[in-house]
Amino acid sequence: MATLELGIDEQVAAGPAGRTRRLGPLFWAAVGWTVFILAAAALASLLPLPSPTDMDMLERRAPMSLQHWLGTDGLGRDELARLIHGARISLTVGLCAPVIGVAIGGALGMLAGYFRGRFETLVVGSMDVLLAFPPLILALAVTAYLGQSLLNLTCILGVLGIPAFMRVARAATLTLSRREFVIAAQALGATHVRILLRELLPNVFLPLLAFFLLGVAVTIVVEGALSFLGLGVPPPISSWGSMIGEGRESLEIAPRLAFIPAIAMFLTVLSFNLIGDTLRALTDPRQGAL
Amino acid sequence: MLGFVARRLLYLVPVLVAVSLLTFLIASLLPGDLAYVILGDQATPEKVAALRHDLGLDQPVWWRYLSWLGHVLEGDFGRSFRTGQTVLQAVAERLPVSLELMFFAEIAGLAIGVPVAIACAVRSGSAFDRFMTGSAFGMLSVPTFLSAILLIYLFAVELRWLPATGYVPFAEDPVANLRFMVLPALTLALAEWPGIMRVLRSDMIATLQEDYIALAKAKGLKASRILFVHALKPSSLTLITVTGINIGRLIGGALIVETIFALPGIGRLLVGAIYTRDLIILQGVVLFVAGGFVVMNFVVDMLYAVLDPRIRHGHA
């Protein structure tokens, strides 16, 4: 079934089993870019940047210069400032929505995988209903009714992520519950709460974290798509998606206005994918890590 | 087998009911009264109340849901209050465009993905394999709307080979129709091939280690025959699965692509309905698409069961 476009088991280990995995320069480059863009977004208001909303009609689509490092957009706003402030929006939604997904989905999945029975059927069934909607369609429909705001957008994308996280948490819990250390804890008389929090959670945490990073990548893309269509964050605020959407209008005169945010978005999504995928490969029991 | 189909069909019913309920609840519980949308903000309360009564909006929610569901089951999805068109008419008009787009996208995706996967599987671990696997991974990080813009810039703005936006029905002018389809389908295919390639590649690597491939080689069969006939056949199941998994993404992608390239398909109908706040069309189209999606997934599940995966490698 299609979850939020996350492939769960696409890779079969191609290399010889048991080979120690080195993280490699690409992984560290991805980490470096992520840290850089997160820092830039967090410190946006402290950086010596012009305001991202100040218009200068005399300097529309100005080329790159010392004053405007990346030039200005169609309304004479500083492109670099908009890019960094846009990163704030894209990353806020991109990080907060999967937090909702991982918290609710992870909890539901662990409970379903641990207690089984009716509860599991109910949870899996209701997730199937959520999965029955193509994600982008559901996101569009709900934003259309709820109205566009940063909070609404984050919540919708968060809810859309729940089934995927639920599946990962449930699958991991199912196999872990049958392991000796859980049975031993049960035999020692540990309460359900203790087993879930002290025995299972630490083991489910890493696969969930890996999936969380992949979820961030997907969410940034979906948020970008919605904003690109003009249905994401409302206009005065700009995210990368809406910047690309605006840049598209002047593709013939100043293609850079679409391509600069596009490159930033691509690098960020790629970085989260790379880090998430590496972590997943490290924690995936099917690839001989356990 | 029949029992399995029957069980899955029975399971389909509650899912479809839940989908219709969710679609209806999204449309009716969330703010934005249909009467106000139709009459505008300036309407007098009396007029609004009268219209609400006409539309049945003053009835309890469960009653409205049941009567709506009853109409839907009779094939009446409602009528747009803006254009007067029924939902079914609108969908029937737009559906061929979307289907054509998705068809060409899938064909192009397979045309790129399958040969690349085979070439990579044959020389797995080689520089070519590593390069293509890396590119596929990179392409997974390119959102549809980015590749759309890149393609428009390359082929429509710089080279001027193809039109950037527009549409002509196939029946009117097949050549023009295909010219308008190239860039949108290619955009979607760019998002499709990495998934196809990655799955097929790992599948083929496993298949190529099977004894019967060694036997085929020993018999002296041509390499191309071994690859395309003997090795690809067991992977057809995987291809069906990938295609099934990708339907959801394809529908979402088609929505974006149709909007960017101004193709009058289902996706553009939906986005247009959102822009004009045409709630009836929105509700009908969402139900239609989600329902279709559920049925598609069911069909893929069935195909999967028919071609039992355990017979593939003999040791799964």
GROMACS .gro file of C-alpha atoms in nm, chain B residues 75-80 83-97 264-266 269 281 284-285 288:
model
   29
  365GLY     CA    1  -2.498   0.726  -0.909
  366ASP     CA    2  -2.588   1.082  -0.815
  367PHE     CA    3  -2.274   1.250  -0.678
  368GLY     CA    4  -2.431   1.596  -0.680
  369ARG     CA    5  -2.413   1.896  -0.904
  370SER     CA    6  -2.176   2.190  -0.905
  373THR     CA    7  -2.115   2.540  -1.345
  374GLY     CA    8  -2.431   2.335  -1.311
  375GLN     CA    9  -2.238   2.031  -1.426
  376THR     CA   10  -2.291   1.707  -1.234
  377VAL     CA   11  -1.989   1.554  -1.065
  378LEU     CA   12  -2.017   1.249  -1.287
  379GLN     CA   13  -2.019   1.459  -1.605
  380ALA     CA   14  -1.717   1.655  -1.488
  381VAL     CA   15  -1.528   1.339  -1.394
  382ALA     CA   16  -1.621   1.158  -1.716
  383GLU     CA   17  -1.498   1.456  -1.915
  384ARG     CA   18  -1.164   1.478  -1.733
  385LEU     CA   19  -1.087   1.115  -1.659
  386PRO     CA   20  -0.954   1.020  -2.007
  387VAL     CA   21  -0.693   1.298  -1.985
  554PRO     CA   22  -0.775   1.938  -1.809
  555GLY     CA   23  -0.763   1.619  -1.599
  556ILE     CA   24  -0.909   1.507  -1.267
  559LEU     CA   25  -1.064   1.967  -1.166
  571ILE     CA   26  -1.735   1.894  -0.687
  574GLY     CA   27  -1.749   1.414  -0.520
  575VAL     CA   28  -1.406   1.406  -0.679
  578PHE     CA   29  -1.434   0.920  -0.658
   0.00000   0.00000   0.00000
